[in-house]
XYZ file of C-alpha atoms in Angstrom:
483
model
C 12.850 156.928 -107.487
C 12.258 158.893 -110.719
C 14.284 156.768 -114.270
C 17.349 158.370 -115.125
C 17.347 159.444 -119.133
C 20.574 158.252 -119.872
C 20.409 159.510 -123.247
C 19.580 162.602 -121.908
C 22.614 163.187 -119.460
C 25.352 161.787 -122.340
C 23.590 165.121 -124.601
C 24.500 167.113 -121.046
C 27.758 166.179 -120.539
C 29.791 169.172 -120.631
C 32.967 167.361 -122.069
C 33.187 166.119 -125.713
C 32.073 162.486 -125.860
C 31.082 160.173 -129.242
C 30.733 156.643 -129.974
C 32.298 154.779 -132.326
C 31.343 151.227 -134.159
C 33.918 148.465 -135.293
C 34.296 150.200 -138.600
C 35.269 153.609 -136.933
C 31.851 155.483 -138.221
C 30.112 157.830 -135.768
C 26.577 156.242 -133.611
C 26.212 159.172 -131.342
C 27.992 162.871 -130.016
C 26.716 164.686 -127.411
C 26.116 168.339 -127.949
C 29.762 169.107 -126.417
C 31.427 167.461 -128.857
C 28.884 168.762 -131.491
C 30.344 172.660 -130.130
C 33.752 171.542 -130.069
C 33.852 170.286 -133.555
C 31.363 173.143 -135.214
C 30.008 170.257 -137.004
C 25.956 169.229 -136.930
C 25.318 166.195 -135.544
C 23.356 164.748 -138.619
C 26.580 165.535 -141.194
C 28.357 162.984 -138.599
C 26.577 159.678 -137.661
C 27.100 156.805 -140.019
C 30.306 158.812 -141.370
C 33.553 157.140 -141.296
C 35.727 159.486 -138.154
C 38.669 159.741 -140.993
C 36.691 160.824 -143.641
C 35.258 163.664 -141.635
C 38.318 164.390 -140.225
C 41.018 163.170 -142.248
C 45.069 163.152 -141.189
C 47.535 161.217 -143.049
C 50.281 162.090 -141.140
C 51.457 161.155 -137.545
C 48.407 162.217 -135.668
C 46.227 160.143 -137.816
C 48.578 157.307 -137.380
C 48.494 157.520 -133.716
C 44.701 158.224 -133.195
C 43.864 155.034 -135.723
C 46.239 153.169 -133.651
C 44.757 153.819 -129.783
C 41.351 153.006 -131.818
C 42.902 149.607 -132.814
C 44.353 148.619 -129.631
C 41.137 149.332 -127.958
C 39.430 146.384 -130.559
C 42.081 144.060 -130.042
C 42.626 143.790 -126.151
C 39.151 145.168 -125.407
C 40.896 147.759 -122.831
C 40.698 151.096 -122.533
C 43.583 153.343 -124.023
C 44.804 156.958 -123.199
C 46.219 159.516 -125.556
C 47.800 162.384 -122.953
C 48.448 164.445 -125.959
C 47.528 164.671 -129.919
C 47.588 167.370 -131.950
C 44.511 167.124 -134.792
C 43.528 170.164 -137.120
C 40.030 171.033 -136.998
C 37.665 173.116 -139.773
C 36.628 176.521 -138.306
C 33.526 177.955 -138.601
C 32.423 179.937 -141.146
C 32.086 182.661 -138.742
C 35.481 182.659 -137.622
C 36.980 182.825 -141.069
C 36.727 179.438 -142.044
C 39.953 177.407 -142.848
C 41.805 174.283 -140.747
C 43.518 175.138 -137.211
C 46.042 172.940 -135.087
C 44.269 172.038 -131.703
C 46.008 170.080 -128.801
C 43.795 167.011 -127.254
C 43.852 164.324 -124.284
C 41.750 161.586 -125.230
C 40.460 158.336 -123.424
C 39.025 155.430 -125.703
C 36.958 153.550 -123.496
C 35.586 149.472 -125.148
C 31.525 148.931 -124.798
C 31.157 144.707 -125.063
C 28.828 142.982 -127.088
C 26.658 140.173 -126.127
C 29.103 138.193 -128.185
C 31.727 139.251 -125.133
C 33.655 141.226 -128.525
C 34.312 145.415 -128.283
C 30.888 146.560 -130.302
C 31.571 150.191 -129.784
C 34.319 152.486 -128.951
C 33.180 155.776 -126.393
C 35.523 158.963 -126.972
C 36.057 161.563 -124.345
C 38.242 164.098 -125.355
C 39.351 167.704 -123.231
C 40.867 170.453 -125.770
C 44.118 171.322 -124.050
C 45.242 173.757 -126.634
C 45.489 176.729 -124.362
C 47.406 174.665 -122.126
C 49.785 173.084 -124.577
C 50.550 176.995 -126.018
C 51.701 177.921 -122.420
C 54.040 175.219 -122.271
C 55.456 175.988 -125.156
C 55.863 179.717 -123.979
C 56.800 178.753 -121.007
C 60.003 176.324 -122.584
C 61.422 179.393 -124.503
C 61.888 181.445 -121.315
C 65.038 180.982 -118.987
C 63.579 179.595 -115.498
C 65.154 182.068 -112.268
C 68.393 180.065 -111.334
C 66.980 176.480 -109.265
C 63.807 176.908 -110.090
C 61.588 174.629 -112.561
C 58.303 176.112 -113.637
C 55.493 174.535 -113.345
C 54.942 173.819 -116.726
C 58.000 172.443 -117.745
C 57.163 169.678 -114.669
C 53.855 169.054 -116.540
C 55.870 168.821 -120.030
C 58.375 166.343 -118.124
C 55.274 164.286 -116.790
C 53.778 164.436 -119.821
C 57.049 163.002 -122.012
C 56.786 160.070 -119.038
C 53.500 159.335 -119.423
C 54.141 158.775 -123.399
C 56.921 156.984 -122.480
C 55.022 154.829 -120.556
C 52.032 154.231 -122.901
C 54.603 152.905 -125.563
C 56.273 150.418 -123.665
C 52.834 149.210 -121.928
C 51.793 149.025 -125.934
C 54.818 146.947 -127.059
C 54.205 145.071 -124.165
C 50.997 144.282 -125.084
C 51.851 143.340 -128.340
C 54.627 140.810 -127.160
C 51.995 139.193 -124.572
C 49.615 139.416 -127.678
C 51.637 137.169 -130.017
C 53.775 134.900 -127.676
C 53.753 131.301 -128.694
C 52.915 129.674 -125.850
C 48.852 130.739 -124.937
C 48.619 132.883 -121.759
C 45.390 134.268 -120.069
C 44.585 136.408 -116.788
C 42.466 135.578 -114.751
C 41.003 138.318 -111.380
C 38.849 138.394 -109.098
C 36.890 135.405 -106.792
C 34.675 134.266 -110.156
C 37.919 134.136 -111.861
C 36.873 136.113 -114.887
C 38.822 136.730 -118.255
C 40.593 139.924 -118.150
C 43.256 139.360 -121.139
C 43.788 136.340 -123.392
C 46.806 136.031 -125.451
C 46.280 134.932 -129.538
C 47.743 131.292 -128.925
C 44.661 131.170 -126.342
C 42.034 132.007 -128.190
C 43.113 129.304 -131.158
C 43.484 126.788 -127.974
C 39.753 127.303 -127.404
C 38.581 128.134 -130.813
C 38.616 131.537 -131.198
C 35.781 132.306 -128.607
C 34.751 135.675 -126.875
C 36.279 134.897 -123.158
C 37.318 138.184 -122.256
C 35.288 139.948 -119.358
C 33.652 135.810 -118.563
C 34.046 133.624 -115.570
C 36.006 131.007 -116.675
C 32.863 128.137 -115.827
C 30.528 130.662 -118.451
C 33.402 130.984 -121.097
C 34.270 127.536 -121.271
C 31.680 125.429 -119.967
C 32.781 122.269 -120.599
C 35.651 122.340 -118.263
C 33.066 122.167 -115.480
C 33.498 118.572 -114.923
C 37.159 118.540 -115.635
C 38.801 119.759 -112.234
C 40.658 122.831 -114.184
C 38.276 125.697 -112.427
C 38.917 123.309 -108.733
C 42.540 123.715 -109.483
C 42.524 127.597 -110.086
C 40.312 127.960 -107.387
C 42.970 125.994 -104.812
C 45.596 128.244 -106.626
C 43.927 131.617 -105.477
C 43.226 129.849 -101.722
C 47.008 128.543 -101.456
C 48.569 130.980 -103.360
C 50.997 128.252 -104.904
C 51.189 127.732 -107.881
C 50.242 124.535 -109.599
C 51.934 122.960 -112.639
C 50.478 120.618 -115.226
C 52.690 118.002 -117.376
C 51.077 116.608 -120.456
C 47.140 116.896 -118.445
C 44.249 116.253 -121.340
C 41.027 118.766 -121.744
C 38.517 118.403 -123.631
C 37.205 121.494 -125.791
C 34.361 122.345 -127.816
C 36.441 124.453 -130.365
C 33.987 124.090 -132.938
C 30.602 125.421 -131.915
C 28.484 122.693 -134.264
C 31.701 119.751 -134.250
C 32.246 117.431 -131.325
C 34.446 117.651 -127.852
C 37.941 117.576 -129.022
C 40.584 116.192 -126.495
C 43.939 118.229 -126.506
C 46.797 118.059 -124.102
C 48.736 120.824 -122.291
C 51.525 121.542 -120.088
C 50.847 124.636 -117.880
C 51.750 126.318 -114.945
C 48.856 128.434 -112.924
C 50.591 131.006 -111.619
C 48.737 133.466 -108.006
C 48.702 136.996 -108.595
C 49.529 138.326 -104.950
C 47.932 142.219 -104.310
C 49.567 144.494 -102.170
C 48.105 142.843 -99.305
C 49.716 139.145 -100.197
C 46.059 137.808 -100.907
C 45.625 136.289 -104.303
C 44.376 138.964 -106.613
C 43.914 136.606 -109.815
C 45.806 133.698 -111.873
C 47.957 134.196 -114.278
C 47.741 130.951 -116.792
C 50.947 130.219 -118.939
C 51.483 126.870 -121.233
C 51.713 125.590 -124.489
C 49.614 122.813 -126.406
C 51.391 119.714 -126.544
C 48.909 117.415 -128.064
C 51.349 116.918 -130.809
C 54.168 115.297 -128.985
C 51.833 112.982 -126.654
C 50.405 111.858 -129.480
C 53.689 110.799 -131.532
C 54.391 109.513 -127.786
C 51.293 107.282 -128.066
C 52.135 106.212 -131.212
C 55.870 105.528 -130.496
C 54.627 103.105 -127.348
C 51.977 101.318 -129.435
C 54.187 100.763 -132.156
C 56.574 98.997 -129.714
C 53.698 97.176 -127.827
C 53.259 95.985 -131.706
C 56.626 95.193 -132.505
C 57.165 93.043 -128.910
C 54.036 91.026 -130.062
C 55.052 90.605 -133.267
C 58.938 89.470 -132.161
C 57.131 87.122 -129.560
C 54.572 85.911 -132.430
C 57.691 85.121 -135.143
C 60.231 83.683 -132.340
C 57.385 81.148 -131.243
C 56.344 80.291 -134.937
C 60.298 79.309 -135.443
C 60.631 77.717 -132.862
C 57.389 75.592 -133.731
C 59.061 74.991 -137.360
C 62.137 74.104 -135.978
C 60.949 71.291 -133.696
C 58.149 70.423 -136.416
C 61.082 69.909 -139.399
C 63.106 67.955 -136.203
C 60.513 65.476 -136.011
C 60.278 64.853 -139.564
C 63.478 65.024 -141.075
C 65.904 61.751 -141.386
C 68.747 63.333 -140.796
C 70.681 66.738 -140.516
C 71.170 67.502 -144.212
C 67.129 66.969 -145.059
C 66.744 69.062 -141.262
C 68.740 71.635 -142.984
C 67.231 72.104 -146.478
C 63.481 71.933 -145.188
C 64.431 74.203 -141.950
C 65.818 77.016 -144.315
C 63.412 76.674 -146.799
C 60.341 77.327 -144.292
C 62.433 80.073 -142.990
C 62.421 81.579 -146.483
C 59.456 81.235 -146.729
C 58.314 82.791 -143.580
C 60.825 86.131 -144.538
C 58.771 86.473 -147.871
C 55.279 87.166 -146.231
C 57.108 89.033 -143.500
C 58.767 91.716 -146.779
C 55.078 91.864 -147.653
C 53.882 92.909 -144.353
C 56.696 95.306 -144.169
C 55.897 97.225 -147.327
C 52.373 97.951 -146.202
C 53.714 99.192 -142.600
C 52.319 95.433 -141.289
C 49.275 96.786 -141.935
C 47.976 93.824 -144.611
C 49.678 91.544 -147.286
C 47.400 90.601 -150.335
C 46.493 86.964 -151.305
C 48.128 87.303 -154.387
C 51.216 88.452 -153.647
C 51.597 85.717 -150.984
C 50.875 82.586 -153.514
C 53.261 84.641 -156.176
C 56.266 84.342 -154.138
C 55.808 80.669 -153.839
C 54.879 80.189 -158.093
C 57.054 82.147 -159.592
C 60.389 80.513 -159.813
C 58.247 77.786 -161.018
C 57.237 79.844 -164.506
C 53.806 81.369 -165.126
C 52.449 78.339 -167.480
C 52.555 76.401 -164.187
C 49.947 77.787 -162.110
C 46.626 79.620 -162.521
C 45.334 81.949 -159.981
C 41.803 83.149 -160.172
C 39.782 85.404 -157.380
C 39.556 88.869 -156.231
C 42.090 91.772 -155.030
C 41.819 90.410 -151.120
C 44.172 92.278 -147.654
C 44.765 90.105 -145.480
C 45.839 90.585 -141.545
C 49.724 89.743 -140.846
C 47.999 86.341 -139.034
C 46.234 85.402 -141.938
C 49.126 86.524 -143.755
C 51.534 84.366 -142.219
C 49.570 81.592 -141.708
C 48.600 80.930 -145.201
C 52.588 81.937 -146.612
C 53.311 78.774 -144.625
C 50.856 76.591 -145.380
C 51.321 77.679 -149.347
C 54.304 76.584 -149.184
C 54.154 73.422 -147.823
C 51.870 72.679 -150.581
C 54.106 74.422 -153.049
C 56.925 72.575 -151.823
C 55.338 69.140 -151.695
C 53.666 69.623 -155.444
C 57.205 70.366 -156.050
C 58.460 67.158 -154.964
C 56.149 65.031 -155.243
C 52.688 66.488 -157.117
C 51.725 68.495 -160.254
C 54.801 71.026 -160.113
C 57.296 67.351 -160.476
C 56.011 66.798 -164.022
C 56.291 68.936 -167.536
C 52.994 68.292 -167.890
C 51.777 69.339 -164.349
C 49.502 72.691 -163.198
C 48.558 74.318 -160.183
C 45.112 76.313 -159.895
C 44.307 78.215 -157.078
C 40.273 80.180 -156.919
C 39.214 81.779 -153.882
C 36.390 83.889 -153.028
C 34.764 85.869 -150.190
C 31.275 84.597 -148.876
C 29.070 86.375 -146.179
C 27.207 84.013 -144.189
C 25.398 84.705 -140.691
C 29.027 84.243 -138.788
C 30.298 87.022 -140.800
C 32.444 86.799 -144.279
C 35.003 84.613 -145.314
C 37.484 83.572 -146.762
C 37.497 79.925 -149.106
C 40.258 78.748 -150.962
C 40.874 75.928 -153.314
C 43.888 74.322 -154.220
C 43.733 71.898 -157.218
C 46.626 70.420 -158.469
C 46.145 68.679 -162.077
C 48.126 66.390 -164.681
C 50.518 65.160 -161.908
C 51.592 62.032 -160.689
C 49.609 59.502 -159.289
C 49.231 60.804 -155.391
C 48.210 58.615 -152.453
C 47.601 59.593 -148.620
C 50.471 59.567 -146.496
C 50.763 57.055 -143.704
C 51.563 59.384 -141.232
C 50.930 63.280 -140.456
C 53.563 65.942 -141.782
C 54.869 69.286 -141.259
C 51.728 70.313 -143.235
C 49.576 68.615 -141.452
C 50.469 69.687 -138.041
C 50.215 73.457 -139.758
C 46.475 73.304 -140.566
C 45.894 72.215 -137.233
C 47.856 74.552 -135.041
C 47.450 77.818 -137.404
C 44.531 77.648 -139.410
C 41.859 75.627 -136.755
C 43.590 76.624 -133.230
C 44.535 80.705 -133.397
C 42.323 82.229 -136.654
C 39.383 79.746 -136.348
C 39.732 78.428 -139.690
C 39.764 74.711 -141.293
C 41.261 73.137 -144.371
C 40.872 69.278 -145.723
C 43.138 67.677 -147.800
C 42.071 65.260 -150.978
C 44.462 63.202 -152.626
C 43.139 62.061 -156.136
C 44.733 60.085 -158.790
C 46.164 63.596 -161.000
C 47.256 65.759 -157.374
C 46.021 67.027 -154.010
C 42.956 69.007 -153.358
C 43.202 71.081 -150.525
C 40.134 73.344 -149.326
C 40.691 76.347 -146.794
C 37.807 77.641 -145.486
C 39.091 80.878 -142.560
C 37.312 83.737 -141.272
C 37.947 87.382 -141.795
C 38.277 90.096 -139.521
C 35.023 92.638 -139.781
C-alpha cells in the first residue's frame, strides 16, 4: 500500500485549515485558507494571527478567547458564529470587509502531554448569515417559521450553550478541592482540575493512563482501587489515606495525605464509562493531628516521670527527716527545686534546659561573690535536666548548711567540660567547695546519696563520687550525652 503525503492532502483540503503555536503565530495554511484570506502563504508563517489580522473589539476578544481555552483544558472548542473583517484584494478594490465564520480549534499534544499547536478549520458562512438576516426582516405567512429563523434560533442555543459549558469549565478549573476524569478501561486523563495538577506537581497528565502519568502510584493500590470502582460501579471513599508523590522531578518521594471519593461514570448502557476523582489534600490537618497525639504521648510520660520522682522525694525526705517540721522544710524545698528546672524546660518547649541556668537558680539568692562557674554554653535533655537540678541542690543546700556557703568566707566553684571518648561524648562536672568548715563523711547515706545512685548511675548511665576534705566537699559527675 502506496504512503499517504500527509502534507500533501492538508495543501488539498478544500476547507480553510492553519496551525497555530503556543504564542498564536502561524506554522502552516493550506492553500484554502491561503484563497480565503488573499494572503501568500510566506507573508503568514512565523507572524503573530493578531498582527496579521488585528480586531480590538468583540470578535477579537472572542476568537483570542476559544484560542485560550483550547491551551488551558487541551480540548477542542467551537465558535458557531464570528464575524472578522478581512483585507480584499487589490483586484476587488482593496479595503476591509465584514465576513461571517464557524470555526473549530482543534489541540495537537506535545511529547510533554502539553497543547504544542492549535489546528483551525474555518467555513465562511457569510452568504448564509446575510440570508438570515433578510430573512428576519420579512413577516413569516401566519404559523409558519422559516427555515432560517429555526437555524438563527439553533444558532442563539448553541451560543448559549458554549457559554455555560465555558463558565463551567472555568468553575471545575479553579475549585479548591483537586478533581480529575478519568475514561476508558486504561483509565486515562481526560481533564484535571488546577488544585490537581499542584497535588502532583504540576505535571502533563492529560490524555495519560493514570500508571504512565503517575508512576509511582503503581505499588500503592490507588490504580487497584479505580480499577474495582469501574468493575463495581460503587464508589469508593478515602479518609485521611497517604500517597506518596514525586512532585519534584530531581527532589525525593514526598508523602501527602488525602480524603477522596472515586466516583463511576455510568454510560447510557449502566456500564462504567470512567471515574470521576474528587478530594482535597489534607496533609495539613493529619499532621497537626500527629503532632497533637505525640505531644500528649509526651506530656503522659512526662506526668508519669514527675509523679514518680515525687513520690521518690517524698519517701526519700520520710526516711531522713526527725520529725514533721524538718519533713516539711526539706520536702518543699526539693519540690522547689524540682519546679525551677521544670520553668526551664518549659521555656524551651521541654525541648533542653542549659547547665547554667540550672546551677543559677540554686546560687543566686546566695550573691554572685559566692560561687564561680566556669565551662561552656551546654543543652541538656529534660532527664539530664532534672536529674542534675536535684542533685545541685542537694549540694547547694547541704554547702548551705553545713559547707562553704555556711561561712563569710566560703566559695563554691563549679567547671565542667565536654570530652569525646570511644563511648561517645560527655559530660564531667566538678564541684569544689573552698574556705568552709571543716567537713567529715557522714555515717550514714542521705537524700543525696540515694540521688546519685537512683538518677545519675541507674536511668542516664552516669556516676558521681563524693570527697570530703578539710575546706568542703568535692563532688565529681561524670554522665553521658545523648548523640
Amino acid at each position: 500500500m502506496p504512503k499517504i503525503d500527509f502534507h500533501a492532502l492538508f495543501d488539498a483540503l478544500p476547507s480553510p485549515y492553519m496551525v497555530l503555536d503556543r504564542e498564536l503565530r502561524y506554522v502552516e495554511v493550506n492553500q484554502a485558507y491561503v484563497d480565503t484570506l488573499g494572503r501568500d502563504r510566506d507573508t503568514l508563517l512565523g507572524q503573530p494571527i493578531f498582527e496579521m489580522f488585528p480586531d480590538p473589539g468583540e470578535s477579537g476578544r472572542l476568537l483570542r478567547a476559544s484560542f485560550e481555552r483550547v491551551l488551558q483544558t487541551g480540548q477542542p472548542d467551537t465558535m458557531a458564529l464570528i464575524s472578522y473583517a478581512i483585507e480584499r484584494p487589490a483586484s476587488e478594490g482593496g479595503g476591509m470587509q465584514m465576513r461571517y465564520w464557524s470555526a473549530v480549534h482543534t489541540p495537537l499534544f506535545g511529547d510533554d502531554g502539553q497543547v504544542a499547536f492549535i489546528v483551525q478549520n474555518t467555513v465562511d458562512v457569510t452568504e448564509l448569515q446575510t440570508l438570515k438576516q433578510q430573512a428576519s426582516s420579512e413577516a413569516p405567512a401566519p404559523g409558519e417559521t422559516s427555515l432560517l429563523q429555526r437555524v438563527l434560533e439553533v444558532q442563539q442555543a448553541n451560543l448559549s450553550l458554549l457559554q455555560e459549558t465555558g463558565e463551567l469549565r472555568d468553575i471545575f478549573r479553579q475549585a479548591p478541592g483537586f478533581m480529575a476524569v478519568l475514561t476508558g478501561p486504561d483509565l486515562t486523563f481526560t481533564l484535571a482540575n488546577d488544585a490537581y495538577q499542584q497535588l502532583v506537581g504540576h505535571r502533563p497528565v492529560i490524555g495519560l493512563p493514570v500508571d504512565a502519568a503517575l508512576p509511582e502510584v503503581r505499588g500503592q493500590g490507588f490504580v487497584g482501587l479505580l480499577q474495582s470502582v469501574m468493575a463495581s460501579r460503587e464508589p469508593f471513599i478515602g479518609r485521611a489515606v497517604g500517597v506518596s508523590l514525586q512532585r519534584t522531578a530531581d527532589g525525593p518521594p514526598e508523602e501527602r495525605f488525602v480524603d477522596f471519593i472515586y466516583q463511576p461514570i455510568l454510560g447510557a448502557d449502566g456500564q462504567a464509562a470512567g471515574v470521576f476523582v474528587e478530594g482535597s489534600d489534607v496533609t495539613d490537618r493529619v499532621r497537626a493531628e500527629q503532632q497533637q497525639k505525640l505531644l500528649l504521648d509526651e506530656l503522659n510520660h512526662r506526668v508519669k516521670n514527675t509523679l514518680a520522682t515525687v513520690q521518690s522525694i517524698a519517701a526519700q525526705t520520710l526516711r531522713t527527716s526527725p520529725d514533721p517540721v524538718a519533713f516539711r522544710q526539706a520536702f518543699k524545698s526539693r519540690l522547689l527545686a524540682l519546679s525551677a528546672t521544670h520553668d526551664l524546660l518549659t521555656a524551651s518547649s521541654w525541648r533542653s534546659a542549659d547547665l547554667r541556668d540550672i546551677l543559677l537558680a540554686e546560687f543566686r539568692p546566695h550573691g554572685v561573690e559566692r560561687y564561680r562557674l566556669e565551662g561552656p554554653d551546654l543543652a541538656l535533655s529534660p532527664a539530664r535536666a532534672l536529674a542534675l537540678g536535684l542533685l545541685f541542690h542537694e549540694l547547694a543546700t547541704n554547702a548551705a548548711k553545713y559547707g562553704a556557703l555556711s561561712s563569710p568566707e566560703g566559695c563554691v566553684r563549679v567547671h565542667w567540660s565536654v570530652e569525646s571518648g570511644q563511648g561517645g561524648d560527655r559530660l564531667v562536672i566538678a564541684w569544689t567547695e573552698e574556705k568552709g568548715p571543716k567537713v567529715s563523711a557522714p555515717t550514714r547515706r542521705g537524700f543525696g546519696s540515694r540521688l546519685i545512685e537512683r538518677s545519675l548511675q541507674g536511668e542516664l548511665g552516669g556516676e558521681a563520687t563524693l570527697a570530703y576534705h578539710a575546706d568542703g566537699i568535692q563532688c565529681r559527675v561524670v554522665l553521658p550525652l545523648d548523640a
